[in-house]
């Protein structure tokens, strides 16, 4: 298994270009199931989860033609099978996103339950309930969802009992081809949904209109036309590199993202003392000499502080002057990075879903273990400013969602090597 060797502390300076967003790419790739015509998707990040989703589409009977130069694929429908196997869905929970489109387009599907992961049980009850309200019936047998909609899906007015990114995506995909009008309320409004997925489908002839902050109207259409779409930049990768600059008194220019999309994170980075300039599609950040603490920081659904940056900000606040508290309110077990940060010298205690970070820690290089995608990013961030060498094991977690991360880090001054 690959691991990273990082020798700190590192002087961070330079610029990086963001990759395409993993979390925008996954629902857009699932949406290609709705098409009869070929679809071209550009700017896909070359990461494991995208590979897995492309393998899943191939297993469903689509052809996938890759163009490595511009990270694009052309997806064409061949002989459709409506069976999504456990072997593919277990490693990438977003596999559940093929359920809505398969039932909407082919009126049946057998998809594996995604199974949990380290950050939580990751149930799909909200996905199943909203699809049921659109006319899907299903039963669960031996870890698989046997679903069908004999008379096709019918539009409906549905309010989500709680905000769910994946369930919102599944519902929009299903409603796109459902008969009649669907109104979805209390939706997740991450830019990957409200901007990228919506634009992609509307370009292909769908009729999706956001009629309120968290309400969307979808008028079902008979078919979608061929379309070419370039995926938006990855805002979590952007936030991760902002933290790299903030923790290391570094200076970075991060290109490819409209800064308005991460205004909450920018406010927080200014609060800890970073100097930030924003251009149309770039962010210029200078880390502070002294990092200020944040008394209380809670993860929330977009446009609140994202849970996917919680671990990285925790590493940053370990170096702040004073005590900070982070409350994780989205997932039930997303503090796997705490034990590893403590191996570097962090002083953190956990009470239920709150982490109390003492601050003013001096990190000393150590051997570390990755546990999930964003926890591993936090370990990289911390190792960059730790004194001496760190080894980060099981970085396949990182490879799931960060494209060429060691190449990007090396380019801005990190002394990092991938050891296989
Ligand atoms: C998406 O996961 C992202 N993944 C996650 O990013 C992100 O952390 C999460 O949204 C929250 O922003 C992708 O986009 C591929 P949810 P998702 O449904 O859709 C509970 C990363 O690091 N819930 O909004 O699974 C759920 O257990 C990944 O890139 C139910 O109870 O998140 C969680 O506690 C990690 N029943 C909460 O809702 C359901 O049917 C939010 O989950 C669905 C969700």
PDB file of N, CA, C and O in Angstrom, residues 6-10 243-244 246-248 291 311-320 337-348 357-368 377-390:
ATOM      1  N   UNK A   6       6.807  12.819   4.362  1.00  0.00           N
ATOM      2  CA  UNK A   6       6.836  14.294   4.318  1.00  0.00           C
ATOM      3  C   UNK A   6       7.852  14.785   5.337  1.00  0.00           C
ATOM      4  O   UNK A   6       7.836  14.317   6.498  1.00  0.00           O
ATOM      5  N   UNK A   7       8.739  15.663   4.912  1.00  0.00           N
ATOM      6  CA  UNK A   7       9.747  16.211   5.811  1.00  0.00           C
ATOM      7  C   UNK A   7       9.432  17.694   6.041  1.00  0.00           C
ATOM      8  O   UNK A   7       9.444  18.487   5.108  1.00  0.00           O
ATOM      9  N   UNK A   8       9.069  18.031   7.290  1.00  0.00           N
ATOM     10  CA  UNK A   8       8.666  19.412   7.553  1.00  0.00           C
ATOM     11  C   UNK A   8       9.658  20.106   8.465  1.00  0.00           C
ATOM     12  O   UNK A   8      10.634  19.486   8.876  1.00  0.00           O
ATOM     13  N   UNK A   9       9.483  21.390   8.840  1.00  0.00           N
ATOM     14  CA  UNK A   9       8.390  22.200   8.267  1.00  0.00           C
ATOM     15  C   UNK A   9       8.737  22.697   6.868  1.00  0.00           C
ATOM     16  O   UNK A   9       9.911  22.830   6.530  1.00  0.00           O
ATOM     17  N   UNK A  10       7.724  22.936   6.039  1.00  0.00           N
ATOM     18  CA  UNK A  10       7.928  23.331   4.635  1.00  0.00           C
ATOM     19  C   UNK A  10       7.546  24.797   4.434  1.00  0.00           C
ATOM     20  O   UNK A  10       6.609  25.284   5.075  1.00  0.00           O
ATOM     21  N   UNK A 243      -6.013  25.939   3.622  1.00  0.00           N
ATOM     22  CA  UNK A 243      -5.544  25.580   4.966  1.00  0.00           C
ATOM     23  C   UNK A 243      -4.041  25.320   4.942  1.00  0.00           C
ATOM     24  O   UNK A 243      -3.313  25.701   5.868  1.00  0.00           O
ATOM     25  N   UNK A 244      -3.538  24.729   3.849  1.00  0.00           N
ATOM     26  CA  UNK A 244      -2.080  24.509   3.725  1.00  0.00           C
ATOM     27  C   UNK A 244      -1.346  25.849   3.830  1.00  0.00           C
ATOM     28  O   UNK A 244      -0.352  25.974   4.548  1.00  0.00           O
ATOM     29  N   UNK A 246      -2.593  28.671   5.184  1.00  0.00           N
ATOM     30  CA  UNK A 246      -2.902  29.327   6.469  1.00  0.00           C
ATOM     31  C   UNK A 246      -2.072  28.740   7.607  1.00  0.00           C
ATOM     32  O   UNK A 246      -1.612  29.463   8.498  1.00  0.00           O
ATOM     33  N   UNK A 247      -1.833  27.441   7.577  1.00  0.00           N
ATOM     34  CA  UNK A 247      -1.140  26.793   8.708  1.00  0.00           C
ATOM     35  C   UNK A 247       0.365  27.021   8.650  1.00  0.00           C
ATOM     36  O   UNK A 247       1.070  26.900   9.660  1.00  0.00           O
ATOM     37  N   UNK A 248       0.875  27.363   7.449  1.00  0.00           N
ATOM     38  CA  UNK A 248       2.339  27.351   7.244  1.00  0.00           C
ATOM     39  C   UNK A 248       2.919  28.743   6.978  1.00  0.00           C
ATOM     40  O   UNK A 248       4.057  28.847   6.517  1.00  0.00           O
ATOM     41  N   UNK A 291      -1.764  32.423  14.276  1.00  0.00           N
ATOM     42  CA  UNK A 291      -3.091  31.912  13.927  1.00  0.00           C
ATOM     43  C   UNK A 291      -4.036  32.152  15.100  1.00  0.00           C
ATOM     44  O   UNK A 291      -3.742  31.744  16.232  1.00  0.00           O
ATOM     45  N   UNK A 311     -11.844  18.269   9.283  1.00  0.00           N
ATOM     46  CA  UNK A 311     -10.561  17.691   9.721  1.00  0.00           C
ATOM     47  C   UNK A 311      -9.400  18.630   9.403  1.00  0.00           C
ATOM     48  O   UNK A 311      -8.506  18.849  10.243  1.00  0.00           O
ATOM     49  N   UNK A 312      -9.422  19.226   8.222  1.00  0.00           N
ATOM     50  CA  UNK A 312      -8.325  20.119   7.821  1.00  0.00           C
ATOM     51  C   UNK A 312      -8.283  21.348   8.734  1.00  0.00           C
ATOM     52  O   UNK A 312      -7.220  21.775   9.173  1.00  0.00           O
ATOM     53  N   UNK A 313      -9.470  21.903   9.070  1.00  0.00           N
ATOM     54  CA  UNK A 313      -9.497  23.066   9.961  1.00  0.00           C
ATOM     55  C   UNK A 313      -9.064  22.681  11.374  1.00  0.00           C
ATOM     56  O   UNK A 313      -8.497  23.479  12.110  1.00  0.00           O
ATOM     57  N   UNK A 314      -9.314  21.435  11.736  1.00  0.00           N
ATOM     58  CA  UNK A 314      -8.884  21.006  13.088  1.00  0.00           C
ATOM     59  C   UNK A 314      -7.352  21.022  13.162  1.00  0.00           C
ATOM     60  O   UNK A 314      -6.779  21.517  14.140  1.00  0.00           O
ATOM     61  N   UNK A 315      -6.719  20.537  12.114  1.00  0.00           N
ATOM     62  CA  UNK A 315      -5.247  20.570  12.090  1.00  0.00           C
ATOM     63  C   UNK A 315      -4.772  22.020  12.215  1.00  0.00           C
ATOM     64  O   UNK A 315      -3.867  22.334  12.997  1.00  0.00           O
ATOM     65  N   UNK A 316      -5.429  22.910  11.512  1.00  0.00           N
ATOM     66  CA  UNK A 316      -5.063  24.346  11.546  1.00  0.00           C
ATOM     67  C   UNK A 316      -5.227  24.913  12.951  1.00  0.00           C
ATOM     68  O   UNK A 316      -4.342  25.584  13.493  1.00  0.00           O
ATOM     69  N   UNK A 317      -6.352  24.581  13.602  1.00  0.00           N
ATOM     70  CA  UNK A 317      -6.645  25.168  14.928  1.00  0.00           C
ATOM     71  C   UNK A 317      -5.760  24.594  16.026  1.00  0.00           C
ATOM     72  O   UNK A 317      -5.628  25.180  17.098  1.00  0.00           O
ATOM     73  N   UNK A 318      -5.102  23.462  15.731  1.00  0.00           N
ATOM     74  CA  UNK A 318      -4.112  22.934  16.705  1.00  0.00           C
ATOM     75  C   UNK A 318      -2.960  23.926  16.850  1.00  0.00           C
ATOM     76  O   UNK A 318      -2.268  23.965  17.867  1.00  0.00           O
ATOM     77  N   UNK A 319      -2.752  24.728  15.813  1.00  0.00           N
ATOM     78  CA  UNK A 319      -1.631  25.682  15.816  1.00  0.00           C
ATOM     79  C   UNK A 319      -2.110  27.087  16.224  1.00  0.00           C
ATOM     80  O   UNK A 319      -1.319  28.024  16.220  1.00  0.00           O
ATOM     81  N   UNK A 320      -3.399  27.217  16.532  1.00  0.00           N
ATOM     82  CA  UNK A 320      -3.922  28.559  16.868  1.00  0.00           C
ATOM     83  C   UNK A 320      -3.500  28.945  18.286  1.00  0.00           C
ATOM     84  O   UNK A 320      -3.192  28.086  19.111  1.00  0.00           O
ATOM     85  N   UNK A 337      -9.423  11.467  12.683  1.00  0.00           N
ATOM     86  CA  UNK A 337      -8.108  12.104  12.519  1.00  0.00           C
ATOM     87  C   UNK A 337      -7.542  12.568  13.863  1.00  0.00           C
ATOM     88  O   UNK A 337      -6.354  12.850  13.986  1.00  0.00           O
ATOM     89  N   UNK A 338      -8.408  12.634  14.910  1.00  0.00           N
ATOM     90  CA  UNK A 338      -7.959  13.213  16.196  1.00  0.00           C
ATOM     91  C   UNK A 338      -6.814  12.399  16.790  1.00  0.00           C
ATOM     92  O   UNK A 338      -5.760  12.945  17.148  1.00  0.00           O
ATOM     93  N   UNK A 339      -6.990  11.086  16.842  1.00  0.00           N
ATOM     94  CA  UNK A 339      -5.941  10.232  17.453  1.00  0.00           C
ATOM     95  C   UNK A 339      -4.628  10.398  16.689  1.00  0.00           C
ATOM     96  O   UNK A 339      -3.549  10.461  17.297  1.00  0.00           O
ATOM     97  N   UNK A 340      -4.712  10.533  15.391  1.00  0.00           N
ATOM     98  CA  UNK A 340      -3.483  10.664  14.576  1.00  0.00           C
ATOM     99  C   UNK A 340      -2.851  12.041  14.791  1.00  0.00           C
ATOM    100  O   UNK A 340      -1.628  12.155  14.899  1.00  0.00           O
ATOM    101  N   UNK A 341      -3.679  13.085  14.858  1.00  0.00           N
ATOM    102  CA  UNK A 341      -3.119  14.438  15.110  1.00  0.00           C
ATOM    103  C   UNK A 341      -2.433  14.463  16.483  1.00  0.00           C
ATOM    104  O   UNK A 341      -1.386  15.093  16.663  1.00  0.00           O
ATOM    105  N   UNK A 342      -2.980  13.698  17.439  1.00  0.00           N
ATOM    106  CA  UNK A 342      -2.363  13.664  18.787  1.00  0.00           C
ATOM    107  C   UNK A 342      -1.000  12.982  18.731  1.00  0.00           C
ATOM    108  O   UNK A 342      -0.094  13.315  19.476  1.00  0.00           O
ATOM    109  N   UNK A 343      -0.800  12.084  17.777  1.00  0.00           N
ATOM    110  CA  UNK A 343       0.509  11.439  17.638  1.00  0.00           C
ATOM    111  C   UNK A 343       1.558  12.446  17.184  1.00  0.00           C
ATOM    112  O   UNK A 343       2.752  12.304  17.440  1.00  0.00           O
ATOM    113  N   UNK A 344       1.080  13.520  16.539  1.00  0.00           N
ATOM    114  CA  UNK A 344       2.001  14.588  16.100  1.00  0.00           C
ATOM    115  C   UNK A 344       2.243  15.599  17.217  1.00  0.00           C
ATOM    116  O   UNK A 344       3.112  16.453  17.110  1.00  0.00           O
ATOM    117  N   UNK A 345       1.405  15.498  18.292  1.00  0.00           N
ATOM    118  CA  UNK A 345       1.582  16.442  19.405  1.00  0.00           C
ATOM    119  C   UNK A 345       0.375  17.320  19.654  1.00  0.00           C
ATOM    120  O   UNK A 345       0.410  18.229  20.496  1.00  0.00           O
ATOM    121  N   UNK A 346      -0.716  17.072  18.944  1.00  0.00           N
ATOM    122  CA  UNK A 346      -1.915  17.904  19.160  1.00  0.00           C
ATOM    123  C   UNK A 346      -2.503  17.599  20.530  1.00  0.00           C
ATOM    124  O   UNK A 346      -2.347  16.501  21.060  1.00  0.00           O
ATOM    125  N   UNK A 347      -3.177  18.642  21.102  1.00  0.00           N
ATOM    126  CA  UNK A 347      -3.855  18.463  22.404  1.00  0.00           C
ATOM    127  C   UNK A 347      -5.348  18.666  22.157  1.00  0.00           C
ATOM    128  O   UNK A 347      -5.837  19.789  22.053  1.00  0.00           O
ATOM    129  N   UNK A 348      -6.041  17.518  21.961  1.00  0.00           N
ATOM    130  CA  UNK A 348      -7.466  17.565  21.603  1.00  0.00           C
ATOM    131  C   UNK A 348      -8.211  16.590  22.507  1.00  0.00           C
ATOM    132  O   UNK A 348      -7.749  15.477  22.725  1.00  0.00           O
ATOM    133  N   UNK A 357      -9.969  21.777  21.147  1.00  0.00           N
ATOM    134  CA  UNK A 357      -8.579  21.837  20.663  1.00  0.00           C
ATOM    135  C   UNK A 357      -7.826  22.886  21.472  1.00  0.00           C
ATOM    136  O   UNK A 357      -8.202  24.067  21.484  1.00  0.00           O
ATOM    137  N   UNK A 358      -6.757  22.443  22.163  1.00  0.00           N
ATOM    138  CA  UNK A 358      -6.068  23.349  23.088  1.00  0.00           C
ATOM    139  C   UNK A 358      -5.283  24.425  22.352  1.00  0.00           C
ATOM    140  O   UNK A 358      -5.094  25.517  22.824  1.00  0.00           O
ATOM    141  N   UNK A 359      -4.761  24.135  21.175  1.00  0.00           N
ATOM    142  CA  UNK A 359      -3.985  25.134  20.431  1.00  0.00           C
ATOM    143  C   UNK A 359      -2.530  25.163  20.874  1.00  0.00           C
ATOM    144  O   UNK A 359      -2.118  24.427  21.770  1.00  0.00           O
ATOM    145  N   UNK A 360      -1.760  26.033  20.199  1.00  0.00           N
ATOM    146  CA  UNK A 360      -0.328  26.206  20.484  1.00  0.00           C
ATOM    147  C   UNK A 360       0.439  24.893  20.540  1.00  0.00           C
ATOM    148  O   UNK A 360       1.327  24.707  21.364  1.00  0.00           O
ATOM    149  N   UNK A 361       0.050  23.934  19.681  1.00  0.00           N
ATOM    150  CA  UNK A 361       0.778  22.648  19.646  1.00  0.00           C
ATOM    151  C   UNK A 361       1.986  22.778  18.728  1.00  0.00           C
ATOM    152  O   UNK A 361       1.916  23.409  17.681  1.00  0.00           O
ATOM    153  N   UNK A 362       3.086  22.145  19.158  1.00  0.00           N
ATOM    154  CA  UNK A 362       4.234  22.049  18.243  1.00  0.00           C
ATOM    155  C   UNK A 362       4.245  20.635  17.675  1.00  0.00           C
ATOM    156  O   UNK A 362       4.453  19.681  18.415  1.00  0.00           O
ATOM    157  N   UNK A 363       3.977  20.495  16.412  1.00  0.00           N
ATOM    158  CA  UNK A 363       3.936  19.166  15.799  1.00  0.00           C
ATOM    159  C   UNK A 363       5.350  18.638  15.577  1.00  0.00           C
ATOM    160  O   UNK A 363       6.207  19.338  15.047  1.00  0.00           O
ATOM    161  N   UNK A 364       5.540  17.370  15.995  1.00  0.00           N
ATOM    162  CA  UNK A 364       6.791  16.641  15.708  1.00  0.00           C
ATOM    163  C   UNK A 364       6.443  15.505  14.751  1.00  0.00           C
ATOM    164  O   UNK A 364       5.448  14.797  15.005  1.00  0.00           O
ATOM    165  N   UNK A 365       7.205  15.341  13.703  1.00  0.00           N
ATOM    166  CA  UNK A 365       6.939  14.288  12.714  1.00  0.00           C
ATOM    167  C   UNK A 365       6.706  12.930  13.362  1.00  0.00           C
ATOM    168  O   UNK A 365       7.290  12.613  14.392  1.00  0.00           O
ATOM    169  N   UNK A 366       5.794  12.138  12.789  1.00  0.00           N
ATOM    170  CA  UNK A 366       5.500  10.801  13.356  1.00  0.00           C
ATOM    171  C   UNK A 366       4.974   9.884  12.264  1.00  0.00           C
ATOM    172  O   UNK A 366       4.711  10.335  11.143  1.00  0.00           O
ATOM    173  N   UNK A 367       4.809   8.603  12.581  1.00  0.00           N
ATOM    174  CA  UNK A 367       4.177   7.653  11.646  1.00  0.00           C
ATOM    175  C   UNK A 367       2.668   7.752  11.863  1.00  0.00           C
ATOM    176  O   UNK A 367       2.195   7.724  12.995  1.00  0.00           O
ATOM    177  N   UNK A 368       1.916   7.898  10.778  1.00  0.00           N
ATOM    178  CA  UNK A 368       0.473   8.166  10.891  1.00  0.00           C
ATOM    179  C   UNK A 368      -0.328   7.218  10.003  1.00  0.00           C
ATOM    180  O   UNK A 368       0.211   6.676   9.037  1.00  0.00           O
ATOM    181  N   UNK A 377      -6.295  14.079   4.496  1.00  0.00           N
ATOM    182  CA  UNK A 377      -5.859  15.423   4.059  1.00  0.00           C
ATOM    183  C   UNK A 377      -5.396  16.229   5.266  1.00  0.00           C
ATOM    184  O   UNK A 377      -4.396  16.949   5.209  1.00  0.00           O
ATOM    185  N   UNK A 378      -6.075  16.038   6.392  1.00  0.00           N
ATOM    186  CA  UNK A 378      -5.696  16.758   7.619  1.00  0.00           C
ATOM    187  C   UNK A 378      -4.310  16.325   8.080  1.00  0.00           C
ATOM    188  O   UNK A 378      -3.509  17.141   8.560  1.00  0.00           O
ATOM    189  N   UNK A 379      -3.981  15.059   7.919  1.00  0.00           N
ATOM    190  CA  UNK A 379      -2.662  14.555   8.328  1.00  0.00           C
ATOM    191  C   UNK A 379      -1.574  15.143   7.433  1.00  0.00           C
ATOM    192  O   UNK A 379      -0.493  15.522   7.906  1.00  0.00           O
ATOM    193  N   UNK A 380      -1.869  15.277   6.153  1.00  0.00           N
ATOM    194  CA  UNK A 380      -0.893  15.891   5.230  1.00  0.00           C
ATOM    195  C   UNK A 380      -0.657  17.346   5.642  1.00  0.00           C
ATOM    196  O   UNK A 380       0.492  17.796   5.783  1.00  0.00           O
ATOM    197  N   UNK A 381      -1.753  18.061   5.908  1.00  0.00           N
ATOM    198  CA  UNK A 381      -1.661  19.477   6.311  1.00  0.00           C
ATOM    199  C   UNK A 381      -0.783  19.612   7.556  1.00  0.00           C
ATOM    200  O   UNK A 381       0.117  20.448   7.628  1.00  0.00           O
ATOM    201  N   UNK A 382      -1.017  18.735   8.524  1.00  0.00           N
ATOM    202  CA  UNK A 382      -0.266  18.819   9.792  1.00  0.00           C
ATOM    203  C   UNK A 382       1.197  18.433   9.589  1.00  0.00           C
ATOM    204  O   UNK A 382       2.109  19.093  10.103  1.00  0.00           O
ATOM    205  N   UNK A 383       1.432  17.404   8.773  1.00  0.00           N
ATOM    206  CA  UNK A 383       2.816  16.927   8.554  1.00  0.00           C
ATOM    207  C   UNK A 383       3.660  18.002   7.858  1.00  0.00           C
ATOM    208  O   UNK A 383       4.876  18.091   8.067  1.00  0.00           O
ATOM    209  N   UNK A 384       2.996  18.855   7.072  1.00  0.00           N
ATOM    210  CA  UNK A 384       3.718  19.914   6.338  1.00  0.00           C
ATOM    211  C   UNK A 384       4.385  20.890   7.302  1.00  0.00           C
ATOM    212  O   UNK A 384       5.465  21.426   7.036  1.00  0.00           O
ATOM    213  N   UNK A 385       3.770  21.100   8.472  1.00  0.00           N
ATOM    214  CA  UNK A 385       4.364  22.060   9.436  1.00  0.00           C
ATOM    215  C   UNK A 385       5.010  21.351  10.625  1.00  0.00           C
ATOM    216  O   UNK A 385       5.547  21.996  11.521  1.00  0.00           O
ATOM    217  N   UNK A 386       4.975  20.004  10.616  1.00  0.00           N
ATOM    218  CA  UNK A 386       5.609  19.274  11.732  1.00  0.00           C
ATOM    219  C   UNK A 386       7.126  19.332  11.563  1.00  0.00           C
ATOM    220  O   UNK A 386       7.647  19.370  10.445  1.00  0.00           O
ATOM    221  N   UNK A 387       7.824  19.318  12.731  1.00  0.00           N
ATOM    222  CA  UNK A 387       9.294  19.324  12.678  1.00  0.00           C
ATOM    223  C   UNK A 387       9.772  17.884  12.467  1.00  0.00           C
ATOM    224  O   UNK A 387       9.357  16.976  13.204  1.00  0.00           O
ATOM    225  N   UNK A 388      10.515  17.662  11.378  1.00  0.00           N
ATOM    226  CA  UNK A 388      11.012  16.302  11.149  1.00  0.00           C
ATOM    227  C   UNK A 388      10.119  15.533  10.181  1.00  0.00           C
ATOM    228  O   UNK A 388       9.194  16.073   9.591  1.00  0.00           O
ATOM    229  N   UNK A 389      10.436  14.227  10.065  1.00  0.00           N
ATOM    230  CA  UNK A 389       9.743  13.473   9.002  1.00  0.00           C
ATOM    231  C   UNK A 389       8.529  12.714   9.536  1.00  0.00           C
ATOM    232  O   UNK A 389       8.506  12.233  10.649  1.00  0.00           O
ATOM    233  N   UNK A 390       7.505  12.700   8.666  1.00  0.00           N
ATOM    234  CA  UNK A 390       6.274  11.938   8.950  1.00  0.00           C
ATOM    235  C   UNK A 390       6.051  10.939   7.830  1.00  0.00           C
ATOM    236  O   UNK A 390       6.410  11.198   6.683  1.00  0.00           O
TER     237      UNK A 390
END
